[in-house]
mmCIF file of C-alpha atoms in Angstrom:
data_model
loop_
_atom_site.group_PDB
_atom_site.id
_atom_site.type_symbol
_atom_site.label_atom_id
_atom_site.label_comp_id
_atom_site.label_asym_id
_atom_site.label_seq_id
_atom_site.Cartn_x
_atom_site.Cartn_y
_atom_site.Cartn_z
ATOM 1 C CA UNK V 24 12.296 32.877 -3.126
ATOM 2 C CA UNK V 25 10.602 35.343 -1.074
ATOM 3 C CA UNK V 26 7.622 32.560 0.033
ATOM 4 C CA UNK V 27 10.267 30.176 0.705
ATOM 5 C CA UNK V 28 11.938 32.305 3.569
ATOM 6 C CA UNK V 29 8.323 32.790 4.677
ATOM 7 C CA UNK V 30 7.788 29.110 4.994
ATOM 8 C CA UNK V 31 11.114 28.710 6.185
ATOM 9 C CA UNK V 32 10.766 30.939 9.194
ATOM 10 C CA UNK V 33 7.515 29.483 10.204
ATOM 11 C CA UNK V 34 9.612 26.537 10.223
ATOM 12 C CA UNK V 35 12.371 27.439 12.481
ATOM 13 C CA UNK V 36 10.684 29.526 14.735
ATOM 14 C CA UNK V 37 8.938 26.313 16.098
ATOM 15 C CA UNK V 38 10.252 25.432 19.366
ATOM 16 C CA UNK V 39 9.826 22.150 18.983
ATOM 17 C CA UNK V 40 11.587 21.428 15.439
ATOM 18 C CA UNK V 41 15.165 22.768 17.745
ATOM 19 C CA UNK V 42 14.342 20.715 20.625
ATOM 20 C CA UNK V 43 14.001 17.272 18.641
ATOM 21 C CA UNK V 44 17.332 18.771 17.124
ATOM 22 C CA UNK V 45 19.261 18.698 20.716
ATOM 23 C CA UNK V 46 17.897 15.814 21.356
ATOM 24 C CA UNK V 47 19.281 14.152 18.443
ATOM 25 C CA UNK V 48 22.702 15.707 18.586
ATOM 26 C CA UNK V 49 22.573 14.965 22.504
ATOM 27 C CA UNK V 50 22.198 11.216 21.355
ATOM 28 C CA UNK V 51 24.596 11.694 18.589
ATOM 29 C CA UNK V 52 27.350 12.684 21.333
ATOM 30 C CA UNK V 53 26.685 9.959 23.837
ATOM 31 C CA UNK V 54 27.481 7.162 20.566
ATOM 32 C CA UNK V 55 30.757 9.283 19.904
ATOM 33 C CA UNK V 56 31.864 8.548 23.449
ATOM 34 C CA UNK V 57 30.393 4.924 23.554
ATOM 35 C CA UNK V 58 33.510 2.938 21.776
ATOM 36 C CA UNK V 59 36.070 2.020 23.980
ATOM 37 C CA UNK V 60 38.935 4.317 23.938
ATOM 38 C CA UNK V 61 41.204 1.430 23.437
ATOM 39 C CA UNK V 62 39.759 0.847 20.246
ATOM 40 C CA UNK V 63 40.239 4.217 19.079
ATOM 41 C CA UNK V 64 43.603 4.704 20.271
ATOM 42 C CA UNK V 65 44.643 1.517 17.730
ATOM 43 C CA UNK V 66 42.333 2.732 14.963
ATOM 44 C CA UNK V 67 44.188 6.622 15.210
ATOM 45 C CA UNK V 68 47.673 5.197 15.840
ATOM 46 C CA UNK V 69 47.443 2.197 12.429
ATOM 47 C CA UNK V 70 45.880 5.093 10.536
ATOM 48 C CA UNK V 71 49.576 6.894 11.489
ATOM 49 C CA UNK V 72 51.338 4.222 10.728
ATOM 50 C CA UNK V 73 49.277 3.835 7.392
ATOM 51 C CA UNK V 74 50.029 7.269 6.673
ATOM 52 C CA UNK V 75 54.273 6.574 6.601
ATOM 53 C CA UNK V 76 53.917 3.521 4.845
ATOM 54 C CA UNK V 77 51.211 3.572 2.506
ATOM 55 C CA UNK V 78 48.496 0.982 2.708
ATOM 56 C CA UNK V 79 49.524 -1.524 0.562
ATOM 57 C CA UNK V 80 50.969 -4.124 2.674
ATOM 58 C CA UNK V 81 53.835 -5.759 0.410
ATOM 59 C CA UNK V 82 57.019 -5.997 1.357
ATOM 60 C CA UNK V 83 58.364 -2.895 1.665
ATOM 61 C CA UNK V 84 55.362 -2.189 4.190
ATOM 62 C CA UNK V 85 56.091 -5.421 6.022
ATOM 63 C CA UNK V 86 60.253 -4.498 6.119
ATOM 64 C CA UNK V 87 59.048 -0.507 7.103
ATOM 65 C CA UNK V 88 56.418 -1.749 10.161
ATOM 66 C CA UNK V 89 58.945 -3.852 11.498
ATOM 67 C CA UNK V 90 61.820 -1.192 11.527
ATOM 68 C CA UNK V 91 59.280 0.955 13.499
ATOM 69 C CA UNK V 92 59.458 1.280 17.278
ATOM 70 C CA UNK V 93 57.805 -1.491 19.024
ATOM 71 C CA UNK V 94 54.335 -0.479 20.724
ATOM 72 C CA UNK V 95 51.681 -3.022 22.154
ATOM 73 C CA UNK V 96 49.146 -1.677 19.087
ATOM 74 C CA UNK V 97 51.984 -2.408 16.712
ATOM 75 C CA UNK V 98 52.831 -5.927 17.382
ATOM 76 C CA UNK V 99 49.012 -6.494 16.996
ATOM 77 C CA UNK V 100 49.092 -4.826 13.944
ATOM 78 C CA UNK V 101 52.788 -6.851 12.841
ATOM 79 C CA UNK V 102 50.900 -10.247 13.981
ATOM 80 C CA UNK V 103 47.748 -9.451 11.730
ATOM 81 C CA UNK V 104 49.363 -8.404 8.433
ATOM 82 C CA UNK V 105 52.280 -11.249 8.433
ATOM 83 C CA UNK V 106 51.884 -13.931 5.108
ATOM 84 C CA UNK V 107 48.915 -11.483 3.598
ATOM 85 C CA UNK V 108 47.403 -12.498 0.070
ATOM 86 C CA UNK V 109 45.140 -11.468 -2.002
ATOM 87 C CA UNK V 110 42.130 -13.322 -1.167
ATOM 88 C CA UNK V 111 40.062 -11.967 -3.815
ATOM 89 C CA UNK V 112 42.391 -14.026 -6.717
ATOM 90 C CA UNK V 113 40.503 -17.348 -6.328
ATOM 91 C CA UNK V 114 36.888 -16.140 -4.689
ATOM 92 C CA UNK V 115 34.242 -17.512 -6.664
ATOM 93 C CA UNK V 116 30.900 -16.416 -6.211
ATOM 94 C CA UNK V 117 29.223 -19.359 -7.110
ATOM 95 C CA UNK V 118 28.784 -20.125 -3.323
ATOM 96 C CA UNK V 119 27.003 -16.776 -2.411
ATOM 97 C CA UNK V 120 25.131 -17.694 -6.251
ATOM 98 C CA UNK V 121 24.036 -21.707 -4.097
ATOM 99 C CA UNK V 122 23.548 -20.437 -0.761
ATOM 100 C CA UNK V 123 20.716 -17.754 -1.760
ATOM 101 C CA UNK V 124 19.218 -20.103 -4.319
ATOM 102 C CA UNK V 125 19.298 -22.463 -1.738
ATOM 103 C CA UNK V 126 17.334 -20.048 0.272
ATOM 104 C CA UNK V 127 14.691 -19.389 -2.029
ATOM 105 C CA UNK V 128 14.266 -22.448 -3.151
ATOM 106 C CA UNK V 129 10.691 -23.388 -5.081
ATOM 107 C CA UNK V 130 10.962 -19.740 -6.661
ATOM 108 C CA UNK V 131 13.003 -20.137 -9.870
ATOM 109 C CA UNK V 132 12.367 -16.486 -10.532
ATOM 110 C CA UNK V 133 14.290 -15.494 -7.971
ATOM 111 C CA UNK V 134 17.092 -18.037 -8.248
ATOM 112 C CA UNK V 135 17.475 -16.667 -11.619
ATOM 113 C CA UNK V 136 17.745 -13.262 -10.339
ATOM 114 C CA UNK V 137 20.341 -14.109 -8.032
ATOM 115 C CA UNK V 138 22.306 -15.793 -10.265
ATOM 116 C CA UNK V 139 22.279 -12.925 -12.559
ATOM 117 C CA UNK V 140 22.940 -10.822 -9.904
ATOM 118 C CA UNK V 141 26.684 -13.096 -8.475
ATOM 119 C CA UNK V 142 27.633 -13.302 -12.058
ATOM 120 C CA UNK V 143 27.844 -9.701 -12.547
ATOM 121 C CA UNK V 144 29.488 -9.544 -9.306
ATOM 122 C CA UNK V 145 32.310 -12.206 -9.841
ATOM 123 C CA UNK V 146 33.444 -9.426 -12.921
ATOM 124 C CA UNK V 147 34.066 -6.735 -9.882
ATOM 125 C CA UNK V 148 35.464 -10.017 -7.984
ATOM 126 C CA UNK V 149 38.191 -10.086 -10.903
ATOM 127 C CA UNK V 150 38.907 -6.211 -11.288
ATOM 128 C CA UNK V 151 39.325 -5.690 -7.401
ATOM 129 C CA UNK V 152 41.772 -8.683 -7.524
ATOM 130 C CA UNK V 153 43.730 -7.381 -10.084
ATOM 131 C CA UNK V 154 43.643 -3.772 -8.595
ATOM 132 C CA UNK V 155 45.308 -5.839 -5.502
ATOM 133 C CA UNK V 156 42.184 -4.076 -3.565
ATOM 134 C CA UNK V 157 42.528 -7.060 -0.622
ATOM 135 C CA UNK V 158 45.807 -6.075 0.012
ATOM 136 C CA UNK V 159 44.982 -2.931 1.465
ATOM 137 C CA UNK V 160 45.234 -2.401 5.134
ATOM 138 C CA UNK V 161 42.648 -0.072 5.841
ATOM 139 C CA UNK V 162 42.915 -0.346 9.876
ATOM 140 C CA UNK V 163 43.807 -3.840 9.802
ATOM 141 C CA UNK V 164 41.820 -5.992 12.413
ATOM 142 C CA UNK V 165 39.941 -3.414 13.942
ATOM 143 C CA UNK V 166 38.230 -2.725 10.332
ATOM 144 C CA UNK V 167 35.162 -4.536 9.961
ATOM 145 C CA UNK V 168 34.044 -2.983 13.995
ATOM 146 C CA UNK V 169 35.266 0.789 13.220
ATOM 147 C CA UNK V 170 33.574 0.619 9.317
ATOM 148 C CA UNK V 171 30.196 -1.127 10.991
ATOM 149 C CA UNK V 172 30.026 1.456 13.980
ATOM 150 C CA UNK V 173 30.524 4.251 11.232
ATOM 151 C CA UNK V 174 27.911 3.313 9.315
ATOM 152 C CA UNK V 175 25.478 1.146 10.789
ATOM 153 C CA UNK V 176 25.513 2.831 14.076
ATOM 154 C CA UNK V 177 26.526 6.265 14.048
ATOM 155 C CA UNK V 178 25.562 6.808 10.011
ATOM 156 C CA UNK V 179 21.847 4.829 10.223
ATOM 157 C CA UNK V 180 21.101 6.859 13.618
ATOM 158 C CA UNK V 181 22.041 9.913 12.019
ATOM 159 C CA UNK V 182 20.147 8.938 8.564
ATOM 160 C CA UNK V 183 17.279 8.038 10.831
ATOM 161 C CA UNK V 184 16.836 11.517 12.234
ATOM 162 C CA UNK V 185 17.101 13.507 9.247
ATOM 163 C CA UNK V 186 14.206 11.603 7.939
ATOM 164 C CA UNK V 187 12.156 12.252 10.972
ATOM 165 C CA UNK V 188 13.169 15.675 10.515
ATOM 166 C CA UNK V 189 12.216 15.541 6.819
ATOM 167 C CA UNK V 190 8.499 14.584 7.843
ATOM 168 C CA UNK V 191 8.633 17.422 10.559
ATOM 169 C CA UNK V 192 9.332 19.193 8.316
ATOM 170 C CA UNK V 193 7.096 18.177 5.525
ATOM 171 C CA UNK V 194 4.150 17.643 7.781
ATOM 172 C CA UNK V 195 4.864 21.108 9.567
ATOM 173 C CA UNK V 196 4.470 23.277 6.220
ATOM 174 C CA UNK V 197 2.029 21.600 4.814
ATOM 175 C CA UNK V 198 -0.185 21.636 7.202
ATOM 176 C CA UNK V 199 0.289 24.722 8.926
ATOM 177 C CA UNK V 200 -2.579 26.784 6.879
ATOM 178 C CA UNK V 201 -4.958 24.541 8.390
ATOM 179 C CA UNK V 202 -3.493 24.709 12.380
ATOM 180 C CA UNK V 203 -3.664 28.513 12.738
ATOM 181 C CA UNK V 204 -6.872 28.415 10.601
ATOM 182 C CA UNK V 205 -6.103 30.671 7.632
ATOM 183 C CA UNK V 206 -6.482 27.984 4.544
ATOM 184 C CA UNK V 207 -9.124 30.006 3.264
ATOM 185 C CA UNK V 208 -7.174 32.929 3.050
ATOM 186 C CA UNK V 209 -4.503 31.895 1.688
ATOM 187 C CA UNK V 210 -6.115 30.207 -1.134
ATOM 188 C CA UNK V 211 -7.954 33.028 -1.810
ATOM 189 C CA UNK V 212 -4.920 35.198 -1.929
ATOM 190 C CA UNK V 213 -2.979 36.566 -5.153
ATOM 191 C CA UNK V 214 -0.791 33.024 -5.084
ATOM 192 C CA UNK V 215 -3.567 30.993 -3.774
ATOM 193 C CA UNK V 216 -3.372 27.035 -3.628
ATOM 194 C CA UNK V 217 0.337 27.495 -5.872
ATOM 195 C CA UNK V 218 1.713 28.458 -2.212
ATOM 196 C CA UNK V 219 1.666 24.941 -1.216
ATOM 197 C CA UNK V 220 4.291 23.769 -4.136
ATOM 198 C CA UNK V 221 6.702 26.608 -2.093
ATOM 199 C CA UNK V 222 5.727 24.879 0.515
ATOM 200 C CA UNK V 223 6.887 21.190 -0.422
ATOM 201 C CA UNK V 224 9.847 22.812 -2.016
ATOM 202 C CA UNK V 225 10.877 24.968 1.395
ATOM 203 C CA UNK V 226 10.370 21.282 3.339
ATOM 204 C CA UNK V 227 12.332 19.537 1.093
ATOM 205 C CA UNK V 228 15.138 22.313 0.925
ATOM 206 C CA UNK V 229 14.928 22.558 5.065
ATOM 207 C CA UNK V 230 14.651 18.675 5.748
ATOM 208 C CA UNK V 231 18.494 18.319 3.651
ATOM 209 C CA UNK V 232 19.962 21.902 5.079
ATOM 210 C CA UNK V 233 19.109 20.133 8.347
ATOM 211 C CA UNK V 234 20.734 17.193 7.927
ATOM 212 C CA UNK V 235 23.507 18.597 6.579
ATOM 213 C CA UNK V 236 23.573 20.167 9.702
ATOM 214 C CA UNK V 237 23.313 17.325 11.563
ATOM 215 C CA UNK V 238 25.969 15.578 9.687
ATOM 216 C CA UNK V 239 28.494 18.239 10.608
ATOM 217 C CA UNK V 240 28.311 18.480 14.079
ATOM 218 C CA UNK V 241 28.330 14.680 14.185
ATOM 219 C CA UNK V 242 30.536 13.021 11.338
ATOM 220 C CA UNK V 243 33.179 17.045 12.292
ATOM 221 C CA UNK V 244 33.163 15.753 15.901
ATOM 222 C CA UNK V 245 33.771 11.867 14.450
ATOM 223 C CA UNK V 246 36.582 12.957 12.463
ATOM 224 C CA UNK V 247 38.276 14.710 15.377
ATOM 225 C CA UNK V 248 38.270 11.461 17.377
ATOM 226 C CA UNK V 249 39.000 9.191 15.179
ATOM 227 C CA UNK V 250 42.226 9.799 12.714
ATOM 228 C CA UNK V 251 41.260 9.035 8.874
ATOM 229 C CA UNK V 252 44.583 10.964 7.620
ATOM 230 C CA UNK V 253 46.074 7.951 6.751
ATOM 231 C CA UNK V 254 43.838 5.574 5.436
ATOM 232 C CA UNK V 255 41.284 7.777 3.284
ATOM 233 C CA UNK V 256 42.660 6.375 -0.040
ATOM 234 C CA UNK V 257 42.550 2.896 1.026
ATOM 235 C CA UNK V 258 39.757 0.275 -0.881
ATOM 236 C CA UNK V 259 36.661 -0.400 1.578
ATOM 237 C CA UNK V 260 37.285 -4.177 -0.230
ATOM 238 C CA UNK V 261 40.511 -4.553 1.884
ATOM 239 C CA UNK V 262 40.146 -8.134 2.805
ATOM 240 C CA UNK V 263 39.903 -7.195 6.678
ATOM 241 C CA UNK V 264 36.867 -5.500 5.762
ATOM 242 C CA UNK V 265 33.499 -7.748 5.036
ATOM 243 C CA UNK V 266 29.765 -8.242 4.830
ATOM 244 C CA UNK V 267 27.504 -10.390 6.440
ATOM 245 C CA UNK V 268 23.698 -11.467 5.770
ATOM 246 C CA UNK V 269 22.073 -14.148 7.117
ATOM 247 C CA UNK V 270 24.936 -15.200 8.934
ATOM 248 C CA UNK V 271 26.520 -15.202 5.849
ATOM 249 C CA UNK V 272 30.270 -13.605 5.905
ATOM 250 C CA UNK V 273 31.810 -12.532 2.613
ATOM 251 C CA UNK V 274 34.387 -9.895 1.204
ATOM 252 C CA UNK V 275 32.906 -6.164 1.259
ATOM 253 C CA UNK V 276 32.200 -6.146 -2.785
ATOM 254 C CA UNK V 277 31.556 -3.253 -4.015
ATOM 255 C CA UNK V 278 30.548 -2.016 -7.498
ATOM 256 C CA UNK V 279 33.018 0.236 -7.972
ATOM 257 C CA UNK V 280 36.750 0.887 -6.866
ATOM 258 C CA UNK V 281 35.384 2.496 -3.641
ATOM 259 C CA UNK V 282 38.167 4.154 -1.324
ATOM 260 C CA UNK V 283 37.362 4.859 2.184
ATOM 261 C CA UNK V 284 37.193 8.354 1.126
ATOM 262 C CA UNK V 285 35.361 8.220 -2.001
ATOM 263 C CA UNK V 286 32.851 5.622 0.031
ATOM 264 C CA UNK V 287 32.313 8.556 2.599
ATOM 265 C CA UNK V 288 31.200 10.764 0.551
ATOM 266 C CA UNK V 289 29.286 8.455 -1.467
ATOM 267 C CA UNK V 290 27.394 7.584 1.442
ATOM 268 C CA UNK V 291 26.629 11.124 2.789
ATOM 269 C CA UNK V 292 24.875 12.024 -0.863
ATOM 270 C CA UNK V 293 22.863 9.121 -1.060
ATOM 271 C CA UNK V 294 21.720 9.736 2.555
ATOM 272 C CA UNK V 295 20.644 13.032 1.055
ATOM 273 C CA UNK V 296 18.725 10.635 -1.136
ATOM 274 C CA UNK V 297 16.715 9.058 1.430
ATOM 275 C CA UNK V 298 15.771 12.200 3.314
ATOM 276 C CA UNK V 299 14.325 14.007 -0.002
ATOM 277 C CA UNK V 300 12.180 10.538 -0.715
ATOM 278 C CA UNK V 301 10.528 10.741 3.334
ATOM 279 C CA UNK V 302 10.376 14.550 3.294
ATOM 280 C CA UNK V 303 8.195 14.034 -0.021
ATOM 281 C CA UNK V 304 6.870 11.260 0.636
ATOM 282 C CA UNK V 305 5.384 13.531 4.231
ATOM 283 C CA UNK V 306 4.361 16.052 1.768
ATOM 284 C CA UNK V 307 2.225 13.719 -0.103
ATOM 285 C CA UNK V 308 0.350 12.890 3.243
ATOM 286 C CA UNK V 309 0.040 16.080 4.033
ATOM 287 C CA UNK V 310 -1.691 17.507 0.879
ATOM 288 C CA UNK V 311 -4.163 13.885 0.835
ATOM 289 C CA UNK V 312 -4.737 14.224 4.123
ATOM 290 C CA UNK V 313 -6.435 17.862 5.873
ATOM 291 C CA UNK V 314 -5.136 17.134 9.475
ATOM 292 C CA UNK V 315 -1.728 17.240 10.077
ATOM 293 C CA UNK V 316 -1.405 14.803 13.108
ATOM 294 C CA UNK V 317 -3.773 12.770 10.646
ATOM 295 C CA UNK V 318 -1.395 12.937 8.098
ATOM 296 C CA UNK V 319 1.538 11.963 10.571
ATOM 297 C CA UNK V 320 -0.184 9.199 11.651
ATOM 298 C CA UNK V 321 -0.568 7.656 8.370
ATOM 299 C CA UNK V 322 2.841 8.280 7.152
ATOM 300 C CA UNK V 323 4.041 5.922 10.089
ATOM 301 C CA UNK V 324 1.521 2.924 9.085
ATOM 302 C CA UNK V 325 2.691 3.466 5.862
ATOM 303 C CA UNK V 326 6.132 3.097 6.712
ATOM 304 C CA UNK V 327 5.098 0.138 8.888
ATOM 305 C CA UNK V 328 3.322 -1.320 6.257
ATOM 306 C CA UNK V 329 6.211 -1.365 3.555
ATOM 307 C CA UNK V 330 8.233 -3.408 6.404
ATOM 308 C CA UNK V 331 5.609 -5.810 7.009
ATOM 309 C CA UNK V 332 5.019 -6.872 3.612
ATOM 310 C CA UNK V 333 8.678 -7.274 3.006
ATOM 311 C CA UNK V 334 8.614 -9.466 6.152
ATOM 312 C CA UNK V 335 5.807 -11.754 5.293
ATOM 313 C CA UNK V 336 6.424 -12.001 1.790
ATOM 314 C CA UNK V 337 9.672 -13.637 2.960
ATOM 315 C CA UNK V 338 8.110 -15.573 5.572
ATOM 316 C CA UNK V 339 5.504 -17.170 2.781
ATOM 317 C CA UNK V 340 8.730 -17.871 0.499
ATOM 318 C CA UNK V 341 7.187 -15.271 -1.860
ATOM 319 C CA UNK V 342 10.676 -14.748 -2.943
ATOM 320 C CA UNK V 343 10.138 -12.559 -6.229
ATOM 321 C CA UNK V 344 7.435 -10.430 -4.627
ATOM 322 C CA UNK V 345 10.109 -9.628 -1.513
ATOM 323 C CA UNK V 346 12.431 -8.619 -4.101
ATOM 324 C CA UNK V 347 10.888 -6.116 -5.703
ATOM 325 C CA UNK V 348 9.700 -4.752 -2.302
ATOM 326 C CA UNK V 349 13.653 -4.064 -1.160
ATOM 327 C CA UNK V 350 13.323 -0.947 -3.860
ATOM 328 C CA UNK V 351 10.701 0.912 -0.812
ATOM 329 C CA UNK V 352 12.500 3.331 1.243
ATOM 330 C CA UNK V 353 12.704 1.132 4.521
ATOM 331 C CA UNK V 354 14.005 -1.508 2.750
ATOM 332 C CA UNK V 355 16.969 1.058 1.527
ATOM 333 C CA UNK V 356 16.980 2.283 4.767
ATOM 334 C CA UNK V 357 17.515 -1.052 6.644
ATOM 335 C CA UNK V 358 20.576 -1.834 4.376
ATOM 336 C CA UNK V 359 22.158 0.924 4.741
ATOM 337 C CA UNK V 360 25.645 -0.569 6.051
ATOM 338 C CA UNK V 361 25.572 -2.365 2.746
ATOM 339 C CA UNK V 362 25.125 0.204 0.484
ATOM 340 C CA UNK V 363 27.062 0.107 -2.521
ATOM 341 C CA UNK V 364 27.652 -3.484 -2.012
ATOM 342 C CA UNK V 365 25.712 -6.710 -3.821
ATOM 343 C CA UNK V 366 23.629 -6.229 -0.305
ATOM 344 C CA UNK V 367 22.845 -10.379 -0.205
ATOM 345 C CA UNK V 368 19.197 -10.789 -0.272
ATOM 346 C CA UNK V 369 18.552 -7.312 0.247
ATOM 347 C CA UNK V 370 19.814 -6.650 -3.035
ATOM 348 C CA UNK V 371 18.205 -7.623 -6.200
ATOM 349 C CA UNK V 372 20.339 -5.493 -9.124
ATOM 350 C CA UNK V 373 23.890 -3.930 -8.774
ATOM 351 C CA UNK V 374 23.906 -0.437 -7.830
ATOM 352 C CA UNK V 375 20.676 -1.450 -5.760
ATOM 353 C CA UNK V 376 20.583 1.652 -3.197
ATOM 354 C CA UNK V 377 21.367 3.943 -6.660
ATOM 355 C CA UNK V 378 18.778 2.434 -8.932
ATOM 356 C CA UNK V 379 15.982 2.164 -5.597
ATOM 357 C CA UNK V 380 16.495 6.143 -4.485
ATOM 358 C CA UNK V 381 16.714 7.198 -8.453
ATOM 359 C CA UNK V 382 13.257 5.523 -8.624
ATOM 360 C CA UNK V 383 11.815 6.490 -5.486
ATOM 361 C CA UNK V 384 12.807 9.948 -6.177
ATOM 362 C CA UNK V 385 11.337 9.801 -9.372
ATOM 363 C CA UNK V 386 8.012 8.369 -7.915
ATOM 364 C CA UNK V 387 7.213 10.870 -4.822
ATOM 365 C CA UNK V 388 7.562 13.349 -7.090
ATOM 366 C CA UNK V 389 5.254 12.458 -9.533
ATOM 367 C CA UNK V 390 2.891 11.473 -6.714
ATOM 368 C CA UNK V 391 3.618 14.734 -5.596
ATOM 369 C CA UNK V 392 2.671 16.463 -8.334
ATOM 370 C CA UNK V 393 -0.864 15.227 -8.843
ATOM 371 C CA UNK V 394 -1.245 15.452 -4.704
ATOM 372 C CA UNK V 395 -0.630 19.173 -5.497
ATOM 373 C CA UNK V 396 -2.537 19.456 -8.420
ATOM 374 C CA UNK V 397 -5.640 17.269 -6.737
ATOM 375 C CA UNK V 398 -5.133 19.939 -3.642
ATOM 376 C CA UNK V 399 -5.698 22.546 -6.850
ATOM 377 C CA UNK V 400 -8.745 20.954 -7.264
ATOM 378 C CA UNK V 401 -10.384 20.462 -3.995
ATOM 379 C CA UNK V 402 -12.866 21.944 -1.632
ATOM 380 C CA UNK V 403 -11.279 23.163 1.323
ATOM 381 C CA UNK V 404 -13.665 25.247 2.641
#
């Protein structure tokens, strides 16, 4: 423990590391103020209304909203909600099962795949229709904007600096030894070369304090603005919620009886995910690689290069091959506001974002391990 608050003060006594962290907060602030104020007024006064009558919009909600005093946000909300069903009774997936086998047509492998895939789904189709999930109001029309600027704005900006931090981080430790000069030393001290697994373990343990930090004074801030008191136990699969890929529009399916609450939190662990697999993942480059702005350097490409290949495999109609390349961390990253969802052709299994940062955990680490145990091994004199 002691070597870890060593590392760790190295760490935050860099001016830098707290400058990129104003800066990111400082962006952070100016997308809390950026949706109109109109928008949030109707998102905090439904969620009131939501949290009076329930969210289930039946009749007793219909017969409560309209006994309510009339306001210009509530006849929007009275005109949206009037003859609801429960859209999810008669969905068939079958047409999400044609239009992505019609897009990968000539690979068989992956039409099989995705038909696999949208007949496991149509089973959650038929539990969140009999749960009455559609029903649900969430915010009414004003969902499918608020959950998107949530979580593909404010959530993927967020996400995208606490990985940046995690390589700071990452990069910063490992790498240190050999900017002020003193390798040698240390490897010839009484904990030698082993300092340098306290030193991927104090990055890793940094890189998700810090973006816990970064989550509070942005999602605290978010909360404060924007009123979830009434609709936290409402299902993300409300039917005024929904998903689009290529164009594509369908219900927001998820894998499991998600509330907007449960979803929340879901989302902020897995995020915790993502950072651990890039602040490893910097670690790696660090130990392969002696210089550190090296090592930066060819962390980005790498990045750059998982996204490429993704692209052209696509572009050739290398359908299979693309597949297996949305388990990489920037292809998790890039569908991040469809996590927990059947993610379209982003998604090749259920539970894709689970099963791709379970694996990708389970890979840097290993790679880790024999990067640390090759650094055991080599000259650095």
């Amino acid at each position: 423990m002691r070597l870890a608050v060593w590392e760790w003060r190295k760490l935050f006594r860099l001016p830098a590391l707290w400058v990129f962290v104003g800066l990111c907060l400082l962006l952070n602030g100016l997308l809390l103020s950026s949706p109109s104020a109109m928008d949030r007024a109707f998102f905090n006064d439904t969620s009131a209304d939501a949290a009076v009558l329930g969210q289930r919009v039946d009749d007793e909600f219909q017969t409560g909203l309209a006994a309510l005093p009339d306001t210009e946000n509530r006849e929007l909300l009275r005109q949206s909600v009037v003859g609801l069903e429960n859209t999810l009774e008669d969905y068939d997936t079958e047409e999400l099962t044609n239009f992505y086998q019609s897009l990968m047509e000539g690979d068989r492998l992956a039409q099989s795949w995705m038909a696999w895939k949208y007949e496991l789904l149509q089973e959650r189709v038929d539990s969140l229709a009999q749960t009455g999930a559609a029903l649900d109001l969430y915010v009414g029309p004003i969902t499918h904007d608020s959950h998107q600027y949530l979580y593909n704005t404010l959530f993927r900006v967020l996400l995208t600096e606490s990985v940046l931090l995690g390589l700071l981080c990452a990069l910063y430790l490992v790498g240190y030894e050999g900017l002020s000069g003193t390798q040698s030393l240390a490897c010839v001290s009484r904990t030698g070369r082993r300092l340098w697994k306290h030193k991927t373990l104090a990055a890793l343990a940094a890189a998700l304090g810090l973006y816990a930090l970064l989550a509070l004074f942005t999602l605290g801030p978010y909360l404060l603005l924007w009123d979830y008191r009434g609709i936290w136990d409402s299902s993300v699969s409300s039917q005024f919620n929904y998903f689009v890929d290529m164009l594509y529009s369908r219900p927001f399916l998820t894998w499991a009886d998600f509330t907007v609450g449960s979803y929340f939190a879901a989302m902020i662990a897995a995020g915790g995910g993502l950072v651990a697999v890039f602040t490893l993942m910097g670690a790696v480059a660090g130990l392969l690689i002696r210089h550190t702005y090296g090592a930066a350097i060819a962390a980005a490409a790498f990045c750059a290069l998982l996204l490429g290949l993704s692209s052209t495999l696509a572009n050739l109609g290398l359908w299979s091959a693309y597949l297996l390349t949305t388990f990489s961390p920037m292809c998790l990253w890039l569908a991040i506001n469809g996590w927990f969802t059947e993610l379209g052709q982003m998604g090749l299994v259920p539970w894709q974002e689970t099963v791709g940062l379970a694996l990708n955990l389970l890979v840097w680490s290993g790679i880790a391990l024999l990067a640390l145990r090759r650094f055991g091994r080599k000259d650095v004199a």
